[in-house]
XYZ file of C-alpha atoms in Angstrom:
570
model
C 56.667 184.017 61.280
C 58.000 183.040 57.859
C 57.088 186.258 56.019
C 60.726 186.990 55.220
C 61.069 183.693 53.319
C 60.462 183.537 49.551
C 57.092 182.026 48.553
C 58.521 178.533 48.066
C 60.149 178.729 51.537
C 56.800 179.661 53.075
C 55.154 176.700 51.346
C 57.953 174.466 52.640
C 57.494 175.766 56.194
C 53.722 175.238 56.122
C 54.074 171.638 54.949
C 56.808 170.963 57.482
C 54.723 172.395 60.331
C 51.803 170.126 59.404
C 53.859 167.281 60.959
C 52.420 164.781 58.480
C 55.436 164.703 56.123
C 59.115 164.518 56.964
C 60.662 164.047 53.500
C 60.867 166.860 50.934
C 62.188 167.141 47.380
C 63.528 170.592 46.483
C 63.886 171.043 42.725
C 64.258 173.781 40.124
C 66.597 176.731 40.714
C 68.515 174.903 43.463
C 72.030 176.166 42.631
C 71.097 179.797 43.177
C 70.867 182.035 46.241
C 67.831 182.525 48.474
C 66.368 185.987 49.084
C 65.545 186.769 52.745
C 63.542 189.988 53.267
C 64.212 190.710 56.926
C 62.897 193.834 58.694
C 66.224 195.595 58.921
C 67.771 194.371 55.655
C 67.505 192.089 52.642
C 70.023 189.268 52.523
C 70.987 186.644 49.943
C 72.424 183.289 50.988
C 73.168 179.942 49.354
C 70.412 177.317 49.512
C 72.285 174.960 51.832
C 73.168 177.879 54.110
C 69.499 178.863 54.209
C 68.464 175.319 55.089
C 71.098 174.666 57.742
C 71.258 178.057 59.477
C 67.814 179.572 58.866
C 65.224 176.886 58.198
C 66.778 174.185 60.388
C 68.731 176.609 62.580
C 67.155 175.252 65.779
C 67.917 171.595 64.981
C 70.444 169.806 67.161
C 72.064 168.121 64.172
C 72.115 169.130 60.501
C 73.804 166.463 58.355
C 74.808 166.886 54.701
C 75.544 164.155 52.188
C 76.434 163.881 48.510
C 78.383 161.254 46.596
C 81.486 163.415 46.151
C 81.905 164.923 49.634
C 80.392 162.095 51.631
C 78.978 162.913 55.089
C 79.629 166.328 56.669
C 78.010 168.450 59.372
C 76.907 172.018 60.022
C 79.258 172.456 63.003
C 82.267 170.827 64.644
C 80.364 169.699 67.758
C 77.970 167.653 65.638
C 80.918 166.159 63.770
C 82.603 165.153 67.068
C 79.382 163.567 68.342
C 79.030 161.548 65.145
C 82.698 160.478 65.243
C 82.277 159.194 68.806
C 79.217 157.194 67.758
C 81.071 155.730 64.762
C 84.092 154.823 66.914
C 81.788 152.930 69.279
C 80.252 151.086 66.347
C 83.722 150.211 64.999
C 84.721 148.633 68.317
C 81.594 146.445 68.278
C 81.618 145.385 64.615
C 85.310 145.535 63.781
C 84.925 148.193 61.095
C 87.197 151.204 60.591
C 84.734 153.917 59.619
C 86.088 156.354 62.214
C 89.293 156.707 60.157
C 87.670 156.610 56.714
C 83.972 157.267 56.282
C 82.256 155.592 53.314
C 80.844 157.680 50.450
C 78.641 155.157 48.654
C 74.904 155.561 49.477
C 74.250 152.056 50.799
C 76.952 152.073 53.494
C 76.348 155.768 54.254
C 72.596 155.248 54.781
C 73.241 152.171 56.928
C 75.629 154.150 59.103
C 73.358 157.193 59.303
C 70.251 155.187 60.154
C 71.915 153.645 63.198
C 73.141 157.068 64.318
C 69.753 158.733 63.724
C 67.862 156.093 65.730
C 70.189 156.557 68.698
C 69.883 160.366 68.652
C 66.107 160.358 68.006
C 65.772 158.058 70.979
C 67.666 160.727 72.960
C 64.980 163.274 71.846
C 67.395 165.073 69.544
C 66.174 166.920 66.426
C 67.832 166.072 63.086
C 67.797 167.306 59.484
C 69.472 165.335 56.685
C 70.166 167.292 53.468
C 71.079 165.196 50.420
C 72.463 167.159 47.452
C 72.543 165.885 43.850
C 69.834 163.405 44.786
C 69.535 162.264 41.166
C 72.898 160.479 41.592
C 71.535 158.550 44.598
C 68.086 157.494 43.346
C 68.148 158.159 39.589
C 65.186 157.802 37.274
C 65.138 154.212 36.005
C 62.609 151.637 34.969
C 62.152 149.065 37.725
C 63.822 146.301 35.726
C 66.967 148.314 34.959
C 67.586 149.722 38.455
C 70.872 148.592 40.029
C 70.945 146.892 43.420
C 72.602 149.901 45.107
C 69.981 152.266 43.690
C 67.193 149.984 44.899
C 68.712 149.749 48.366
C 69.088 153.543 48.609
C 65.462 153.914 47.489
C 64.314 151.507 50.224
C 66.177 153.456 52.920
C 64.662 156.784 51.842
C 61.169 155.360 51.433
C 61.343 153.705 54.847
C 62.525 156.881 56.577
C 59.601 158.778 55.023
C 56.984 156.660 56.827
C 58.906 155.207 59.766
C 56.701 155.833 62.864
C 59.750 156.578 65.014
C 61.007 159.272 62.599
C 57.519 160.691 61.973
C 56.954 161.096 65.723
C 60.359 162.772 66.173
C 61.699 166.081 64.858
C 63.408 164.409 61.903
C 63.437 165.698 58.305
C 65.066 164.512 55.083
C 65.559 167.018 52.246
C 66.651 165.847 48.795
C 67.932 168.485 46.358
C 67.842 168.023 42.583
C 67.630 170.362 39.608
C 65.055 168.350 37.651
C 62.366 166.347 39.396
C 62.152 164.102 36.330
C 65.720 162.914 37.066
C 64.590 161.240 40.311
C 63.167 157.745 40.667
C 59.426 158.110 40.105
C 58.645 155.718 42.983
C 60.192 158.229 45.380
C 58.571 161.243 43.687
C 55.111 159.638 43.822
C 55.488 158.431 47.393
C 52.511 159.813 49.405
C 54.870 160.435 52.342
C 57.081 162.692 50.211
C 56.343 166.272 49.114
C 58.074 168.206 46.331
C 58.772 171.955 46.479
C 59.639 173.852 43.295
C 62.167 176.697 43.572
C 61.463 179.135 40.719
C 63.842 181.434 38.874
C 63.709 184.928 40.482
C 60.993 187.300 39.292
C 61.518 190.940 38.315
C 60.998 192.322 41.833
C 63.506 189.885 43.317
C 66.039 190.713 40.600
C 65.596 194.420 41.360
C 66.280 193.788 45.056
C 69.363 191.731 44.235
C 70.811 194.367 41.899
C 70.355 196.988 44.612
C 71.907 194.630 47.196
C 74.952 193.983 44.988
C 75.544 197.614 43.973
C 74.421 199.495 47.090
C 77.952 200.394 48.184
C 79.272 201.668 44.845
C 78.368 204.201 42.164
C 75.952 202.327 39.927
C 76.529 204.600 36.913
C 80.158 203.470 36.810
C 78.975 199.881 36.293
C 76.062 200.237 33.942
C 74.566 202.465 31.281
C 71.333 200.567 31.874
C 69.222 201.665 34.847
C 68.487 199.223 37.679
C 64.772 198.794 36.788
C 65.580 198.188 33.111
C 68.413 195.793 33.993
C 66.005 193.812 36.193
C 63.394 193.796 33.432
C 65.805 192.761 30.686
C 67.286 189.849 32.655
C 64.107 187.745 32.771
C 65.126 184.085 32.819
C 68.397 184.693 34.690
C 69.008 183.834 38.342
C 70.951 185.685 41.038
C 74.215 183.895 40.206
C 73.917 185.013 36.574
C 73.228 188.593 37.674
C 76.242 188.555 39.992
C 78.366 187.300 37.089
C 77.209 190.178 34.853
C 77.861 192.784 37.557
C 81.230 191.255 38.499
C 82.378 191.293 34.882
C 81.494 194.990 34.618
C 83.269 195.682 37.895
C 86.450 193.666 37.341
C 86.960 194.274 33.612
C 85.777 197.898 33.615
C 83.216 197.043 30.942
C 80.040 199.055 31.369
C 76.792 197.140 30.960
C 75.060 198.313 27.776
C 71.800 197.180 26.164
C 73.598 195.363 23.344
C 76.137 193.680 25.626
C 73.407 192.693 28.073
C 71.402 191.101 25.263
C 74.426 189.062 24.135
C 75.310 187.891 27.655
C 71.705 186.986 28.464
C 71.456 184.799 25.373
C 74.752 183.085 26.178
C 73.754 182.415 29.788
C 70.261 181.133 29.003
C 71.457 178.896 26.168
C 74.111 177.460 28.513
C 71.550 177.054 31.325
C 69.322 175.115 28.904
C 72.223 172.746 28.095
C 72.359 174.154 24.549
C 68.866 172.770 23.851
C 67.330 176.199 23.375
C 68.483 178.662 20.718
C 67.663 182.343 20.273
C 66.400 183.246 16.806
C 67.388 186.689 15.550
C 66.694 188.662 12.397
C 66.936 192.241 11.150
C 63.816 191.732 9.042
C 60.237 192.736 9.889
C 56.875 191.750 8.402
C 57.523 194.427 5.754
C 60.121 192.066 4.304
C 57.592 189.240 3.942
C 56.247 189.079 0.380
C 52.560 188.298 -0.105
C 50.412 186.763 2.664
C 48.692 190.151 3.043
C 45.823 188.993 5.234
C 48.058 186.928 7.511
C 50.473 189.846 7.986
C 47.552 192.139 8.833
C 46.331 189.619 11.410
C 49.785 189.263 13.012
C 50.195 193.043 13.157
C 46.962 193.220 15.132
C 48.563 190.784 17.597
C 51.666 193.028 17.724
C 49.462 196.005 18.540
C 47.630 194.085 21.288
C 50.913 192.991 22.892
C 52.343 196.492 22.856
C 49.151 197.790 24.485
C 49.454 195.167 27.233
C 46.358 193.257 26.058
C 47.732 189.755 26.534
C 44.227 188.566 27.404
C 43.021 188.834 23.776
C 45.875 186.808 22.245
C 45.681 183.119 21.356
C 47.681 180.636 23.413
C 49.504 179.683 20.240
C 49.527 179.585 16.459
C 49.657 176.677 14.056
C 51.350 177.939 10.874
C 50.889 175.588 7.951
C 51.309 175.565 4.193
C 53.317 173.836 1.442
C 57.092 173.691 1.682
C 58.905 176.878 0.685
C 56.098 179.311 1.508
C 58.114 181.121 4.210
C 56.557 179.826 7.432
C 59.747 180.119 9.483
C 60.626 183.515 8.002
C 57.138 184.866 8.711
C 57.258 183.801 12.370
C 60.787 185.155 12.874
C 59.762 188.517 11.394
C 56.754 188.640 13.721
C 58.990 188.214 16.781
C 61.344 190.910 15.499
C 58.475 193.361 15.000
C 56.801 192.739 18.350
C 60.109 193.177 20.192
C 60.084 190.003 22.309
C 62.739 187.266 22.219
C 62.077 184.310 19.937
C 63.569 180.945 20.868
C 63.730 177.704 18.969
C 63.621 174.346 20.740
C 66.439 172.059 19.635
C 66.474 168.285 19.996
C 66.125 167.606 23.728
C 65.608 163.859 23.387
C 68.219 161.496 24.793
C 68.893 157.780 24.657
C 69.328 157.710 28.446
C 66.425 156.912 30.709
C 64.848 159.972 32.314
C 67.178 162.510 30.640
C 64.639 163.542 27.985
C 61.982 164.429 30.559
C 64.597 166.224 32.675
C 65.773 168.292 29.704
C 62.218 169.286 28.862
C 61.429 170.190 32.484
C 64.439 172.495 32.498
C 63.490 174.150 29.197
C 59.855 174.732 30.177
C 60.960 176.252 33.491
C 63.242 178.679 31.637
C 60.502 179.642 29.178
C 58.201 180.519 32.054
C 60.917 182.651 33.668
C 61.796 184.401 30.372
C 58.224 185.507 29.575
C 57.205 187.321 27.469
C 58.742 185.057 24.857
C 57.776 183.456 21.535
C 58.580 179.774 21.019
C 59.161 178.389 17.538
C 58.856 174.666 16.817
C 59.605 173.777 13.201
C 58.393 170.503 11.689
C 56.048 170.271 14.662
C 54.309 167.135 13.384
C 57.557 165.163 13.778
C 59.066 167.086 16.703
C 56.284 166.892 19.281
C 55.285 163.264 18.895
C 51.930 161.868 19.960
C 50.099 160.804 23.104
C 49.818 157.274 21.694
C 53.495 156.902 20.740
C 55.042 153.579 21.743
C 58.289 151.664 21.484
C 60.414 153.917 23.721
C 59.235 152.926 27.219
C 56.602 155.673 27.144
C 59.089 158.563 26.821
C 57.369 160.119 23.771
C 53.922 159.994 25.349
C 55.254 161.558 28.571
C 57.024 164.304 26.593
C 53.844 164.973 24.642
C 51.865 165.180 27.869
C 54.387 167.617 29.428
C 54.280 169.973 26.446
C 50.493 169.764 26.008
C 49.905 170.516 29.702
C 52.323 173.453 29.648
C 50.817 174.898 26.458
C 47.308 174.883 27.936
C 48.229 176.819 31.099
C 46.094 179.960 30.668
C 48.354 181.904 33.047
C 50.816 182.036 30.148
C 48.361 183.610 27.673
C 50.145 186.459 25.887
C 53.328 185.699 27.852
C 54.458 182.523 26.081
C 53.316 182.482 22.448
C 53.712 179.158 20.654
C 54.303 178.907 16.916
C 53.988 175.352 15.630
C 55.017 175.129 11.972
C 54.343 172.230 9.656
C 53.652 171.407 6.024
C 51.466 168.497 7.163
C 49.037 169.716 9.840
C 46.922 166.606 9.223
C 49.669 164.540 10.878
C 49.574 166.564 14.087
C 47.542 165.217 17.037
C 44.252 167.016 17.631
C 45.266 167.583 21.287
C 47.774 170.264 20.244
C 45.589 171.889 17.573
C 42.510 172.363 19.738
C 41.336 175.598 21.308
C 43.353 176.386 24.425
C 46.650 175.367 22.824
C 47.530 176.243 19.205
C 44.246 178.104 18.836
C 44.841 180.200 15.713
C 45.625 178.279 12.536
C 47.300 180.356 9.812
C 47.760 179.058 6.268
C 50.438 180.290 3.831
C 50.389 179.629 0.082
C 52.603 180.358 -2.960
C 51.838 183.668 -4.751
C 48.864 183.481 -7.108
C 48.132 186.988 -8.416
C 50.454 189.146 -10.500
C 50.904 191.572 -7.577
C 51.919 188.735 -5.237
C 54.388 187.284 -7.746
C 56.053 190.660 -8.394
C 56.186 191.385 -4.668
C 57.871 188.019 -4.048
C 60.352 188.684 -6.869
C 61.282 192.068 -5.422
C 61.568 190.738 -1.865
C 63.800 187.847 -2.920
C 65.914 190.131 -5.125
C 66.584 192.223 -2.032
C 67.259 189.199 0.164
C 69.702 187.592 -2.286
C 71.415 190.918 -3.086
C 70.525 190.637 -6.775
C 71.807 193.665 -8.725
C 70.219 194.207 -12.138
C 71.732 196.281 -14.935
C 68.317 197.942 -15.308
C 64.873 197.841 -13.748
C 63.193 194.718 -15.034
C 60.457 192.256 -14.063
C 60.703 188.991 -16.016
C 57.720 187.952 -18.104
C 57.715 184.504 -16.527
C 56.987 186.252 -13.202
C 54.413 188.758 -14.460
C 52.383 186.232 -16.429
C 52.756 183.375 -13.944
C 54.170 181.003 -16.547
C 55.843 179.100 -13.711
C 54.895 178.689 -10.077
C 57.649 179.789 -7.696
C 57.518 179.438 -3.934
C 59.702 181.752 -1.870
C 62.400 179.067 -1.610
C 62.214 178.388 -5.375
C 62.523 182.083 -6.183
C 65.555 182.482 -3.911
C 67.270 179.495 -5.535
C 66.504 180.721 -9.087
C 67.810 184.242 -8.424
C 70.967 182.814 -6.839
C 71.515 180.839 -10.052
C 71.146 184.051 -12.079
C 73.875 185.651 -9.950
C 76.019 182.554 -10.524
C 75.626 182.827 -14.317
C 76.623 186.513 -14.189
C 79.650 185.749 -12.001
C 80.740 183.017 -14.448
C 80.848 185.725 -17.119
C 82.825 188.036 -14.832
C 79.914 190.377 -14.191
C 78.703 191.744 -10.843
C 75.303 192.810 -12.147
C 72.721 190.567 -13.772
C 71.321 191.533 -17.160
C 67.653 190.878 -18.109
C 68.850 188.255 -20.606
C 70.783 186.297 -17.956
C 67.850 186.580 -15.527
C 65.389 185.259 -18.116
C 67.734 182.383 -18.952
C 68.091 181.411 -15.287
C 64.358 181.597 -14.557
C 63.371 179.691 -17.712
C 66.026 177.053 -17.040
C 65.100 176.574 -13.373
C 63.224 173.357 -12.687
C 62.116 173.091 -9.066
C 61.871 169.563 -7.629
C 58.443 168.367 -8.733
C 56.244 166.512 -6.291
C 52.833 167.745 -7.502
C 50.698 165.381 -5.468
C 52.633 166.017 -2.235
C 52.420 169.799 -2.752
C 48.691 169.569 -3.524
C 48.152 167.506 -0.371
C 50.055 170.075 1.717
C 48.085 172.922 0.107
C 44.667 171.376 0.680
C 45.618 170.360 4.233
C 46.489 174.010 4.948
C 43.166 175.161 3.462
C 41.124 172.771 5.583
C 43.180 173.585 8.707
C 42.847 177.399 8.544
C 40.555 178.672 11.322
C 39.629 181.974 9.642
C 37.869 182.196 6.288
C 39.004 185.776 5.691
C 42.672 184.754 6.051
C 42.365 182.380 3.081
C 43.084 183.634 -0.445
C 39.862 184.253 -2.398
C 40.328 181.190 -4.600
C 40.043 178.933 -1.542
C 37.311 180.731 0.412
C 34.342 179.251 -1.470
C 35.723 175.740 -1.999
C 33.493 172.961 -0.684
C 35.128 171.566 2.450
C 33.601 168.143 1.943
C 35.172 167.899 -1.511
C 38.520 169.074 -0.107
C 38.469 166.346 2.555
C 37.668 163.709 -0.075
C 40.513 164.960 -2.263
C 42.919 164.860 0.725
C 42.021 161.244 1.484
C 42.427 160.322 -2.182
C 45.863 161.982 -2.320
C 46.970 160.169 0.835
C 46.049 156.825 -0.717
C 47.864 157.623 -3.945
C 51.005 158.891 -2.200
C 50.986 155.894 0.134
């Protein structure tokens, strides 16, 4: 009977037909269109059109309400019936609502309740659809909820379990983008059920593209085939797709792979409120100096992904090591080589109650729709918080719980790859480092052998655009007279270029290079660096990925040394 509905619509219909619940919360991709696969054709309609004309098409009255538009109806006859009822009420109570209907929730709900009870008593069927529900019953702690919000919450809660409404054909539907934006008392109400509307999958996007371009020559619009366009627009909804096609149609700009990539990034970053950023690079793992064993391991993961073996990949990686060892660069190069988008989570926390959880819900929903995707979280020990965090009304602990739960969903194995980067893995909660979340722990260290030091020098010379007057490897590099991390090396070579430029030269002579390297004094925090190094050693989950000098170290002694360093650093 409901086979032509999308999966969420079928779930909605089944719950509605159970006759045990009459209040539903629709959340997620609520501002998009709904795909209806009918026998003779596929159609796409707006959500409110679907609800009023398809889902509740047989109802006698379908009433809409939001704070901006106030009360409005599906058809003129329903509007006339309501106006007559309001006029009768005005004559009894001396109000003037027939000429100017209220828009605030308290007076609207009072007016609607009286009308609903009269019509339910007349055996009429009613559906009330409330849009932007987060503006009616917003997420607030009980003590900070305003009187109007509390009153609106009481009305909705009462309607959900009122025997008269439950016995009648009466349904309330609240629409919101993020469930976390709604008052948790309403969300957790046993008489209320929430339905998540997902972002369209690849098959649905294919159907929509065909629907939109069926009556025109597709090759005039796009240089990208329909199947590839559907595949490459993971994370976008139907409205976004229509925008891309309309731009090509109206501006005579053919859709190309490069243009599509740019537009997709713009649309997804905007959809995520600017809290999610695409990370791009032209480099590959070939540009990463040193870390031979780690690069070999990551290339095995690249091979598995390209062969479609997502089942053998870890849920996530914890990448640790002292500052300046190239953790971020390594992860970015991995994403470039494997050919999947890499995104970086920006600060989604807010001072406003409920906004942080809502932001995170939105971001996690987009990540799921964008899969396959790699997610980079830098300074993860500070960014992700802890389950036991306090002092912010429980926001940090709820955020931690949301991320931890999402990371452990095995359905996302090989589809959403997490990279948590930190110089202090010992500060990260065990919950995130355990198997089933950030399963593989990779450790990066400064170069130790002559080969590693020379490789780092050559890589950083290329990255900084250093031009030498002749081929030359400084003695300080070959003999390891100083320890340079990747960041230190980049800074020292930039100084050499500066010295040459001060003398009016474009190329750097060996003498200037030696002067710059010998003069360079990196910030010295020996105990902090040693603590970060030993923490990375003890955190690494594969002995063969450790440099030889660390493989045979006694782990008990390392742990004792770490504790001693922590006490000394304070």
